[in-house]
mmCIF file of C-alpha atoms (C1' of nucleotides) in Angstrom:
data_model
loop_
_atom_site.group_PDB
_atom_site.id
_atom_site.type_symbol
_atom_site.label_atom_id
_atom_site.label_comp_id
_atom_site.label_asym_id
_atom_site.label_seq_id
_atom_site.Cartn_x
_atom_site.Cartn_y
_atom_site.Cartn_z
ATOM 1 C CA MET A 175 -7.712 -22.613 -18.153
ATOM 2 C CA ASN A 176 -4.086 -21.889 -17.593
ATOM 3 C CA THR A 177 -1.996 -24.509 -19.344
ATOM 4 C CA SER A 178 1.311 -23.132 -18.179
ATOM 5 C CA ILE A 179 3.927 -25.695 -17.354
ATOM 6 C CA LEU A 180 4.263 -23.806 -14.097
ATOM 7 C CA SER A 181 0.634 -24.153 -13.069
ATOM 8 C CA SER A 182 -0.456 -24.880 -9.526
ATOM 9 C CA HIS A 183 -0.708 -28.583 -10.254
ATOM 10 C CA SER A 184 3.000 -29.031 -10.223
ATOM 11 C CA ARG A 185 3.853 -26.380 -7.649
ATOM 12 C CA LEU A 186 1.271 -26.903 -4.918
ATOM 13 C CA PRO A 187 2.568 -30.205 -3.496
ATOM 14 C CA ALA A 188 6.095 -28.847 -3.357
ATOM 15 C CA LEU A 189 4.883 -25.745 -1.559
ATOM 16 C CA ILE A 190 2.961 -27.837 0.971
ATOM 17 C CA ASP A 191 6.039 -29.912 1.624
ATOM 18 C CA ARG A 192 8.140 -26.834 2.230
ATOM 19 C CA LEU A 193 5.632 -25.441 4.726
ATOM 20 C CA LYS A 194 5.348 -28.781 6.520
ATOM 21 C CA GLN A 195 9.072 -29.040 6.848
ATOM 22 C CA LYS A 196 9.125 -25.624 8.460
ATOM 23 C CA GLY A 197 6.730 -26.846 11.120
ATOM 24 C CA HIS A 198 3.473 -25.408 9.757
ATOM 25 C CA ARG A 199 0.312 -27.456 9.891
ATOM 26 C CA ILE A 200 -1.538 -28.048 6.693
ATOM 27 C CA THR A 201 -5.211 -27.394 7.274
ATOM 28 C CA PRO A 202 -7.953 -27.573 4.651
ATOM 29 C CA GLN A 203 -8.237 -23.789 4.876
ATOM 30 C CA ARG A 204 -4.576 -23.358 4.111
ATOM 31 C CA VAL A 205 -4.718 -25.739 1.189
ATOM 32 C CA ALA A 206 -7.576 -23.724 -0.244
ATOM 33 C CA ILE A 207 -5.673 -20.479 0.267
ATOM 34 C CA LEU A 208 -2.555 -21.893 -1.328
ATOM 35 C CA GLN A 209 -4.530 -23.142 -4.300
ATOM 36 C CA ALA A 210 -6.293 -19.826 -4.709
ATOM 37 C CA LEU A 211 -2.949 -18.046 -4.727
ATOM 38 C CA MET A 212 -1.303 -20.331 -7.214
ATOM 39 C CA ASP A 213 -4.301 -20.502 -9.500
ATOM 40 C CA ASN A 214 -4.527 -16.739 -9.728
ATOM 41 C CA PRO A 215 -2.120 -15.570 -12.395
ATOM 42 C CA GLY A 216 -2.572 -11.942 -11.391
ATOM 43 C CA HIS A 217 -2.028 -10.057 -8.186
ATOM 44 C CA PRO A 218 -5.128 -10.725 -6.112
ATOM 45 C CA THR A 219 -6.233 -8.642 -3.181
ATOM 46 C CA VAL A 220 -6.878 -10.336 0.141
ATOM 47 C CA GLU A 221 -10.582 -10.056 -0.547
ATOM 48 C CA GLN A 222 -10.194 -11.820 -3.875
ATOM 49 C CA VAL A 223 -8.243 -14.639 -2.280
ATOM 50 C CA TYR A 224 -10.928 -14.853 0.372
ATOM 51 C CA ASP A 225 -13.682 -15.130 -2.224
ATOM 52 C CA ALA A 226 -11.839 -17.838 -4.130
ATOM 53 C CA VAL A 227 -11.189 -19.757 -0.924
ATOM 54 C CA ARG A 228 -14.840 -19.676 0.103
ATOM 55 C CA LEU A 229 -15.821 -21.493 -3.056
ATOM 56 C CA ARG A 230 -14.019 -24.522 -1.644
ATOM 57 C CA PHE A 231 -14.331 -23.867 2.089
ATOM 58 C CA PRO A 232 -17.235 -21.534 2.788
ATOM 59 C CA MET A 233 -16.463 -21.584 6.502
ATOM 60 C CA THR A 234 -13.047 -20.025 6.128
ATOM 61 C CA SER A 235 -12.758 -16.662 7.831
ATOM 62 C CA LEU A 236 -11.108 -13.550 6.533
ATOM 63 C CA ALA A 237 -8.846 -13.472 9.581
ATOM 64 C CA THR A 238 -7.474 -16.865 8.666
ATOM 65 C CA VAL A 239 -6.700 -15.666 5.178
ATOM 66 C CA TYR A 240 -4.786 -12.715 6.600
ATOM 67 C CA LYS A 241 -2.928 -14.905 9.063
ATOM 68 C CA THR A 242 -1.986 -17.456 6.453
ATOM 69 C CA LEU A 243 -0.805 -14.796 4.042
ATOM 70 C CA ALA A 244 1.333 -13.279 6.783
ATOM 71 C CA MET A 245 2.838 -16.676 7.491
ATOM 72 C CA MET A 246 3.572 -17.248 3.817
ATOM 73 C CA LYS A 247 5.110 -13.839 3.494
ATOM 74 C CA ALA A 248 7.383 -14.572 6.441
ATOM 75 C CA GLU A 249 8.342 -17.814 4.730
ATOM 76 C CA GLN A 250 8.947 -15.902 1.540
ATOM 77 C CA GLU A 251 6.493 -17.948 -0.446
ATOM 78 C CA VAL A 252 4.533 -14.892 -1.374
ATOM 79 C CA VAL A 253 5.320 -11.247 -2.008
ATOM 80 C CA GLU A 254 3.087 -8.482 -0.737
ATOM 81 C CA LEU A 255 2.655 -5.767 -3.309
ATOM 82 C CA GLY A 256 1.203 -2.524 -2.071
ATOM 83 C CA PHE A 257 -0.704 -0.711 -4.772
ATOM 84 C CA GLY A 258 -2.107 2.381 -3.141
ATOM 85 C CA GLY A 259 -4.484 1.464 -0.349
ATOM 86 C CA THR A 260 -4.969 -2.282 -0.574
ATOM 87 C CA SER A 261 -2.332 -4.938 -0.517
ATOM 88 C CA ARG A 262 -2.095 -7.491 -3.235
ATOM 89 C CA PHE A 263 -0.301 -10.767 -3.127
ATOM 90 C CA ASP A 264 1.760 -12.475 -5.694
ATOM 91 C CA ALA A 265 2.796 -16.085 -5.285
ATOM 92 C CA ALA A 266 6.523 -15.852 -5.859
ATOM 93 C CA ARG A 267 6.340 -16.786 -9.486
ATOM 94 C CA PRO A 268 9.505 -17.717 -11.277
ATOM 95 C CA TYR A 269 8.824 -15.507 -14.245
ATOM 96 C CA ALA A 270 9.061 -11.759 -14.156
ATOM 97 C CA HIS A 271 6.317 -9.428 -15.212
ATOM 98 C CA ALA A 272 5.828 -5.703 -15.142
ATOM 99 C CA HIS A 273 2.734 -3.725 -14.158
ATOM 100 C CA LEU A 274 1.132 -0.836 -15.945
ATOM 101 C CA ILE A 275 -0.614 1.191 -13.252
ATOM 102 C CA CYS A 276 -2.986 3.972 -14.191
ATOM 103 C CA GLY A 277 -2.696 6.821 -11.709
ATOM 104 C CA ARG A 278 -6.148 8.085 -12.529
ATOM 105 C CA CYS A 279 -8.439 5.049 -12.540
ATOM 106 C CA GLY A 280 -6.212 2.647 -10.644
ATOM 107 C CA THR A 281 -6.299 -0.113 -13.218
ATOM 108 C CA ILE A 282 -3.388 -2.518 -13.032
ATOM 109 C CA ALA A 283 -2.477 -4.300 -16.221
ATOM 110 C CA ASP A 284 0.142 -6.961 -16.596
ATOM 111 C CA LEU A 285 2.923 -6.688 -19.082
ATOM 112 C CA ASP A 286 4.451 -10.104 -19.265
ATOM 113 C CA GLU A 287 7.848 -10.722 -20.693
ATOM 114 C CA ALA A 288 8.642 -7.158 -21.624
ATOM 115 C CA GLY A 289 10.444 -4.272 -20.090
ATOM 116 C CA VAL A 290 11.474 -6.324 -17.107
ATOM 117 C CA PRO A 291 15.120 -6.361 -16.228
ATOM 118 C CA GLU A 292 16.609 -9.625 -15.156
ATOM 119 C CA ILE A 293 16.868 -9.818 -11.390
ATOM 120 C CA PRO A 294 20.427 -8.900 -10.573
ATOM 121 C CA THR A 295 21.650 -11.565 -8.200
ATOM 122 C CA SER A 296 24.832 -9.535 -8.143
ATOM 123 C CA LEU A 297 22.999 -7.126 -5.857
ATOM 124 C CA GLY A 298 23.488 -9.661 -3.143
ATOM 125 C CA ALA A 299 27.220 -9.626 -3.547
ATOM 126 C CA GLU A 300 27.528 -5.855 -3.669
ATOM 127 C CA HIS A 301 25.029 -4.792 -1.026
ATOM 128 C CA GLY A 302 24.584 -7.961 0.971
ATOM 129 C CA PHE A 303 20.911 -7.889 -0.023
ATOM 130 C CA LYS A 304 19.343 -11.213 -0.896
ATOM 131 C CA VAL A 305 16.925 -10.664 -3.761
ATOM 132 C CA ILE A 306 13.836 -12.885 -3.728
ATOM 133 C CA HIS A 307 11.602 -11.111 -6.171
ATOM 134 C CA GLY A 308 12.008 -8.243 -8.584
ATOM 135 C CA ARG A 309 9.160 -5.929 -9.410
ATOM 136 C CA VAL A 310 8.791 -3.356 -12.132
ATOM 137 C CA ASP A 311 5.919 -0.897 -12.289
ATOM 138 C CA TYR A 312 5.193 1.746 -14.834
ATOM 139 C CA HIS A 313 2.969 4.469 -13.467
ATOM 140 C CA GLY A 314 1.101 6.578 -15.947
ATOM 141 C CA LEU A 315 -2.175 6.870 -17.778
ATOM 142 C CA CYS A 316 -4.091 4.085 -19.451
ATOM 143 C CA PRO A 317 -5.575 4.653 -22.921
ATOM 144 C CA ASP A 318 -9.091 5.140 -21.533
ATOM 145 C CA CYS A 319 -8.063 7.839 -19.089
ATOM 146 C CA GLN A 320 -5.994 9.614 -21.692
ATOM 147 C CA ALA A 321 -9.066 9.762 -23.895
ATOM 148 C CA GLN A 322 -11.426 10.887 -21.153
ATOM 149 C CA ASN A 323 -9.581 13.994 -20.059
ATOM 150 C CA PRO A 324 -7.442 15.143 -22.936
ATOM 151 C CA ALA A 325 -7.533 18.717 -21.629
ATOM 152 C CA ASP A 326 -5.716 17.726 -18.455
ATOM 153 C CA LEU A 327 -2.875 16.061 -20.257
ATOM 154 C CA MET B 154 22.635 19.327 2.502
ATOM 155 C CA ASN B 155 21.729 18.056 -0.879
ATOM 156 C CA THR B 156 23.845 19.723 -3.516
ATOM 157 C CA SER B 157 22.158 18.034 -6.440
ATOM 158 C CA ILE B 158 21.738 20.161 -9.490
ATOM 159 C CA LEU B 159 18.125 19.043 -9.357
ATOM 160 C CA SER B 160 17.445 20.280 -5.839
ATOM 161 C CA SER B 161 14.239 21.951 -4.799
ATOM 162 C CA HIS B 162 15.701 25.401 -5.289
ATOM 163 C CA SER B 163 15.489 25.157 -9.019
ATOM 164 C CA ARG B 164 12.375 23.018 -9.233
ATOM 165 C CA LEU B 165 9.998 24.564 -6.741
ATOM 166 C CA PRO B 166 9.160 27.786 -8.615
ATOM 167 C CA ALA B 167 8.512 25.850 -11.786
ATOM 168 C CA LEU B 168 6.224 23.473 -9.934
ATOM 169 C CA ILE B 169 4.316 26.356 -8.389
ATOM 170 C CA ASP B 170 3.875 27.923 -11.798
ATOM 171 C CA ARG B 171 2.508 24.711 -13.236
ATOM 172 C CA LEU B 172 -0.020 24.364 -10.434
ATOM 173 C CA LYS B 173 -1.082 27.991 -10.741
ATOM 174 C CA GLN B 174 -1.616 27.613 -14.440
ATOM 175 C CA LYS B 175 -3.880 24.681 -13.786
ATOM 176 C CA GLY B 176 -6.050 26.854 -11.584
ATOM 177 C CA HIS B 177 -4.816 25.788 -8.165
ATOM 178 C CA ARG B 178 -4.315 28.374 -5.462
ATOM 179 C CA ILE B 179 -0.933 28.614 -3.852
ATOM 180 C CA THR B 180 -1.385 28.784 -0.116
ATOM 181 C CA PRO B 181 1.402 28.917 2.468
ATOM 182 C CA GLN B 182 0.443 25.399 3.506
ATOM 183 C CA ARG B 183 0.850 24.152 -0.037
ATOM 184 C CA VAL B 184 4.194 25.835 -0.443
ATOM 185 C CA ALA B 185 5.388 24.147 2.722
ATOM 186 C CA ILE B 186 4.103 20.775 1.501
ATOM 187 C CA LEU B 187 5.753 21.225 -1.875
ATOM 188 C CA GLN B 188 9.028 22.159 -0.275
ATOM 189 C CA ALA B 189 8.889 19.232 2.095
ATOM 190 C CA LEU B 190 8.323 16.905 -0.825
ATOM 191 C CA MET B 191 11.088 18.268 -2.972
ATOM 192 C CA ASP B 192 13.578 18.496 -0.136
ATOM 193 C CA ASN B 193 13.075 14.890 0.824
ATOM 194 C CA PRO B 194 15.268 12.760 -1.393
ATOM 195 C CA GLY B 195 13.598 9.575 -0.200
ATOM 196 C CA HIS B 196 10.038 8.336 -0.269
ATOM 197 C CA PRO B 197 8.368 9.979 2.709
ATOM 198 C CA THR B 198 5.160 8.801 4.291
ATOM 199 C CA VAL B 199 2.291 11.238 4.676
ATOM 200 C CA GLU B 200 3.153 11.526 8.348
ATOM 201 C CA GLN B 201 6.735 12.447 7.516
ATOM 202 C CA VAL B 202 5.610 15.121 5.092
ATOM 203 C CA TYR B 203 3.226 16.381 7.749
ATOM 204 C CA ASP B 204 6.024 16.616 10.326
ATOM 205 C CA ALA B 205 8.304 18.476 7.949
ATOM 206 C CA VAL B 206 5.515 20.871 7.011
ATOM 207 C CA ARG B 207 4.743 21.687 10.631
ATOM 208 C CA LEU B 208 8.263 22.964 11.133
ATOM 209 C CA ARG B 209 7.347 25.804 8.809
ATOM 210 C CA PHE B 210 3.602 25.987 9.347
ATOM 211 C CA PRO B 211 2.626 24.492 12.681
ATOM 212 C CA MET B 212 -1.034 25.160 12.035
ATOM 213 C CA THR B 213 -1.214 22.950 8.981
ATOM 214 C CA SER B 214 -3.564 20.022 9.410
ATOM 215 C CA LEU B 215 -3.021 16.452 8.358
ATOM 216 C CA ALA B 216 -6.175 16.588 6.241
ATOM 217 C CA THR B 217 -4.689 19.402 4.203
ATOM 218 C CA VAL B 218 -1.570 17.372 3.582
ATOM 219 C CA TYR B 219 -3.697 14.487 2.346
ATOM 220 C CA LYS B 220 -5.785 16.748 0.156
ATOM 221 C CA THR B 221 -2.784 18.476 -1.352
ATOM 222 C CA LEU B 222 -1.042 15.200 -2.051
ATOM 223 C CA ALA B 223 -4.169 13.929 -3.760
ATOM 224 C CA MET B 224 -4.279 17.052 -5.888
ATOM 225 C CA MET B 225 -0.640 16.688 -6.837
ATOM 226 C CA LYS B 226 -1.110 13.071 -7.670
ATOM 227 C CA ALA B 227 -3.996 13.956 -9.952
ATOM 228 C CA GLU B 228 -1.755 16.530 -11.592
ATOM 229 C CA GLN B 229 0.925 13.910 -11.917
ATOM 230 C CA GLU B 230 3.453 15.909 -9.978
ATOM 231 C CA VAL B 231 3.896 13.159 -7.469
ATOM 232 C CA VAL B 232 3.733 9.394 -7.516
ATOM 233 C CA GLU B 233 2.104 7.412 -4.744
ATOM 234 C CA LEU B 234 4.108 4.356 -3.865
ATOM 235 C CA GLY B 235 2.379 1.769 -1.750
ATOM 236 C CA PHE B 236 4.824 -0.165 0.369
ATOM 237 C CA GLY B 237 2.788 -2.513 2.487
ATOM 238 C CA GLY B 238 0.346 -0.615 4.682
ATOM 239 C CA THR B 239 1.274 3.014 4.390
ATOM 240 C CA SER B 240 1.549 5.078 1.281
ATOM 241 C CA ARG B 241 4.694 6.918 0.448
ATOM 242 C CA PHE B 242 5.109 9.748 -1.947
ATOM 243 C CA ASP B 243 7.818 10.475 -4.380
ATOM 244 C CA ALA B 244 8.065 13.824 -6.091
ATOM 245 C CA ALA B 245 8.284 12.805 -9.736
ATOM 246 C CA ARG B 246 12.034 12.998 -9.855
ATOM 247 C CA PRO B 247 13.726 12.949 -13.203
ATOM 248 C CA TYR B 248 16.243 10.331 -12.246
ATOM 249 C CA ALA B 249 15.375 6.711 -11.757
ATOM 250 C CA HIS B 250 16.166 4.773 -8.649
ATOM 251 C CA ALA B 251 15.401 1.290 -7.422
ATOM 252 C CA HIS B 252 14.296 0.174 -3.977
ATOM 253 C CA LEU B 253 15.620 -2.666 -1.897
ATOM 254 C CA ILE B 254 12.739 -3.765 0.331
ATOM 255 C CA CYS B 255 13.314 -6.163 3.175
ATOM 256 C CA GLY B 256 10.317 -8.459 3.547
ATOM 257 C CA ARG B 257 11.126 -9.191 7.160
ATOM 258 C CA CYS B 258 11.896 -5.844 8.795
ATOM 259 C CA GLY B 259 10.326 -3.576 6.209
ATOM 260 C CA THR B 260 13.370 -1.417 5.639
ATOM 261 C CA ILE B 261 13.430 0.383 2.327
ATOM 262 C CA ALA B 262 16.816 1.304 0.952
ATOM 263 C CA ASP B 263 17.495 3.274 -2.174
ATOM 264 C CA LEU B 264 19.644 1.993 -4.932
ATOM 265 C CA ASP B 265 20.346 4.953 -7.131
ATOM 266 C CA GLU B 266 21.630 4.626 -10.613
ATOM 267 C CA ALA B 267 21.780 0.864 -10.733
ATOM 268 C CA GLY B 268 19.569 -1.942 -11.862
ATOM 269 C CA VAL B 269 16.969 0.439 -13.195
ATOM 270 C CA PRO B 270 15.873 -0.023 -16.740
ATOM 271 C CA GLU B 271 15.326 3.049 -18.828
ATOM 272 C CA ILE B 272 11.651 3.900 -19.026
ATOM 273 C CA PRO B 273 10.431 2.457 -22.289
ATOM 274 C CA THR B 274 8.560 5.245 -23.957
ATOM 275 C CA SER B 275 7.825 2.685 -26.625
ATOM 276 C CA LEU B 276 5.276 1.252 -24.235
ATOM 277 C CA GLY B 277 3.111 4.164 -25.104
ATOM 278 C CA ALA B 278 3.176 3.365 -28.753
ATOM 279 C CA GLU B 279 2.541 -0.341 -28.322
ATOM 280 C CA HIS B 280 -0.048 -0.362 -25.553
ATOM 281 C CA GLY B 281 -1.341 3.172 -25.657
ATOM 282 C CA PHE B 282 -0.099 3.572 -22.107
ATOM 283 C CA LYS B 283 1.514 6.903 -21.252
ATOM 284 C CA VAL B 284 4.380 6.232 -18.886
ATOM 285 C CA ILE B 285 5.001 8.947 -16.300
ATOM 286 C CA HIS B 286 7.228 7.186 -13.854
ATOM 287 C CA GLY B 287 9.020 3.853 -13.753
ATOM 288 C CA ARG B 288 9.600 2.020 -10.531
ATOM 289 C CA VAL B 289 11.803 -0.929 -9.756
ATOM 290 C CA ASP B 290 11.704 -2.779 -6.452
ATOM 291 C CA TYR B 291 13.741 -5.689 -5.312
ATOM 292 C CA HIS B 292 12.066 -7.630 -2.527
ATOM 293 C CA GLY B 293 14.239 -9.787 -0.374
ATOM 294 C CA LEU B 294 16.218 -9.802 2.820
ATOM 295 C CA CYS B 295 18.517 -7.101 4.084
ATOM 296 C CA PRO B 296 21.913 -8.054 5.506
ATOM 297 C CA ASP B 297 20.741 -7.587 9.104
ATOM 298 C CA CYS B 298 17.752 -9.882 8.738
ATOM 299 C CA GLN B 299 19.806 -12.501 6.972
ATOM 300 C CA ALA B 300 22.176 -12.474 9.938
ATOM 301 C CA GLN B 301 19.460 -12.531 12.583
ATOM 302 C CA ASN B 302 17.648 -15.653 11.503
ATOM 303 C CA PRO B 303 20.060 -17.771 9.535
ATOM 304 C CA ALA B 304 18.124 -20.916 10.429
ATOM 305 C CA ASP B 305 15.042 -19.677 8.582
ATOM 306 C CA LEU B 306 16.852 -19.015 5.381
ATOM 307 C "C1'" DT C 189 -2.292 -35.398 23.699
ATOM 308 C "C1'" DT C 190 -1.000 -30.806 22.861
ATOM 309 C "C1'" DA C 191 0.990 -27.198 20.315
ATOM 310 C "C1'" DT C 192 -0.868 -24.788 16.489
ATOM 311 C "C1'" DG C 193 -4.616 -22.932 13.742
ATOM 312 C "C1'" DT C 194 -9.386 -21.061 13.370
ATOM 313 C "C1'" DG C 195 -13.195 -17.859 13.886
ATOM 314 C "C1'" DC C 196 -15.467 -14.249 15.910
ATOM 315 C "C1'" DA C 197 -15.655 -9.636 17.296
ATOM 316 C "C1'" DA C 198 -13.399 -5.803 19.004
ATOM 317 C "C1'" DA C 199 -9.572 -2.765 18.335
ATOM 318 C "C1'" DC C 200 -6.435 -0.245 15.244
ATOM 319 C "C1'" DA C 201 -4.132 2.646 11.723
ATOM 320 C "C1'" DG C 202 -4.289 5.102 7.787
ATOM 321 C "C1'" DT C 203 -7.181 7.674 4.854
ATOM 322 C "C1'" DT C 204 -11.303 10.177 3.390
ATOM 323 C "C1'" DT C 205 -15.182 13.241 3.923
ATOM 324 C "C1'" DG C 206 -18.724 16.979 5.375
ATOM 325 C "C1'" DC C 207 -19.221 21.283 6.689
ATOM 326 C "C1'" DA C 208 -18.395 25.932 8.589
ATOM 327 C "C1'" DC C 209 -14.803 29.265 8.384
ATOM 328 C "C1'" DA C 210 -10.763 31.517 6.109
ATOM 329 C "C1'" DT C 211 -8.463 33.401 2.177
ATOM 330 C "C1'" DA C 212 -5.919 33.760 -2.596
ATOM 331 C "C1'" DA C 213 -6.760 35.789 -6.656
ATOM 332 C "C1'" DT D 175 -16.035 39.308 -4.140
ATOM 333 C "C1'" DT D 176 -16.250 34.508 -4.493
ATOM 334 C "C1'" DA D 177 -14.598 30.162 -5.791
ATOM 335 C "C1'" DT D 178 -11.209 27.410 -3.609
ATOM 336 C "C1'" DG D 179 -8.644 25.749 0.365
ATOM 337 C "C1'" DT D 180 -8.321 24.772 5.399
ATOM 338 C "C1'" DG D 181 -9.222 22.520 9.764
ATOM 339 C "C1'" DC D 182 -11.741 19.855 12.759
ATOM 340 C "C1'" DA D 183 -13.988 15.733 13.881
ATOM 341 C "C1'" DA D 184 -16.573 11.955 12.464
ATOM 342 C "C1'" DA D 185 -16.829 8.181 9.302
ATOM 343 C "C1'" DC D 186 -14.658 4.509 6.563
ATOM 344 C "C1'" DT D 187 -11.718 0.757 4.931
ATOM 345 C "C1'" DG D 188 -8.376 -2.480 5.290
ATOM 346 C "C1'" DT D 189 -5.733 -4.966 8.644
ATOM 347 C "C1'" DT D 190 -4.493 -6.856 13.176
ATOM 348 C "C1'" DT D 191 -5.316 -8.928 17.632
ATOM 349 C "C1'" DG D 192 -7.198 -11.530 21.911
ATOM 350 C "C1'" DC D 193 -9.254 -15.314 23.294
ATOM 351 C "C1'" DA D 194 -12.032 -19.576 23.533
ATOM 352 C "C1'" DC D 195 -12.716 -23.539 20.706
ATOM 353 C "C1'" DA D 196 -11.160 -26.936 17.175
ATOM 354 C "C1'" DT D 197 -7.821 -29.972 15.225
ATOM 355 C "C1'" DA D 198 -3.389 -31.746 12.669
ATOM 356 C "C1'" DA D 199 0.255 -34.350 13.810
#
DNA sequence: TTATGTGCAAACAGTTTGCACATAA
DNA sequence: TTATGTGCAAACTGTTTGCACATAA
């Protein structure tokens, strides 16, 4: 179990309050979706969120998951990360992390606390762009794929 | 016109040679696709590459563009960048650049030569991961969207 | 009570694939 | 000559939407 001081236990109620104050209703489905997002330390696909949600609320539909994620994205509570075909979602976590993405097998590994530049809030001042979330990806080849096709490298 | 010292004029023949040496045939369609990729300083969608290609070779099909891009990705001559729904492609350019992505309107702006960390080749040594291409995105709100809905921010 | 959210199923958009024909080497 | 690439159209996958019903506030 994740024992991070930033686990969902401390962040979920605050998130619910923020959504309520913006006029969104808090349904059991949404609570389950929010929990699934905050409990997942990775970058789950919509399908993975859906599966996690159904453990609590089996009657939740995929469409509702999509709609709720869209709402949260609009409220900037979540960041949509496109990795190739499928979208993945990342609850706007306060700590930065980089991704190691294998171009051959598609594996996405996390690289916490390394190689990630601090988010330059100065960007806002210079370009008028308000930065919510910084993302760093390293595309390349994972060890397995390097070993499998040495001739191609 | 792009007057960069790294323009397609100097890079295209070398790219063609590399593909030939790997056993790929060089068809007129492929040349047009390669040129379109190298001439585009941004991160074109498949459709945009397709449109550019048709200016030279109107008979080129979309399927061929997809197939050629897949081949180039496998050969690591191009990086596929997923931004939300559609994929975009970036000829593996030797200079780093960051993206400013507006979560509301979807605009993607380039931020050359700023905020981009040098690609840590040390990653390879530590994790066995061979880095081909580093990517830095800043998700947030563009100036226009900040102005349009100040109440939501 | 009533504006908002849910669930289903149909519609969509982007991407991939199979196969007959064309062609680079 | 022949293995490889092309083009078409059909198939797929992930995502979005319309609408009747349910429900949080």
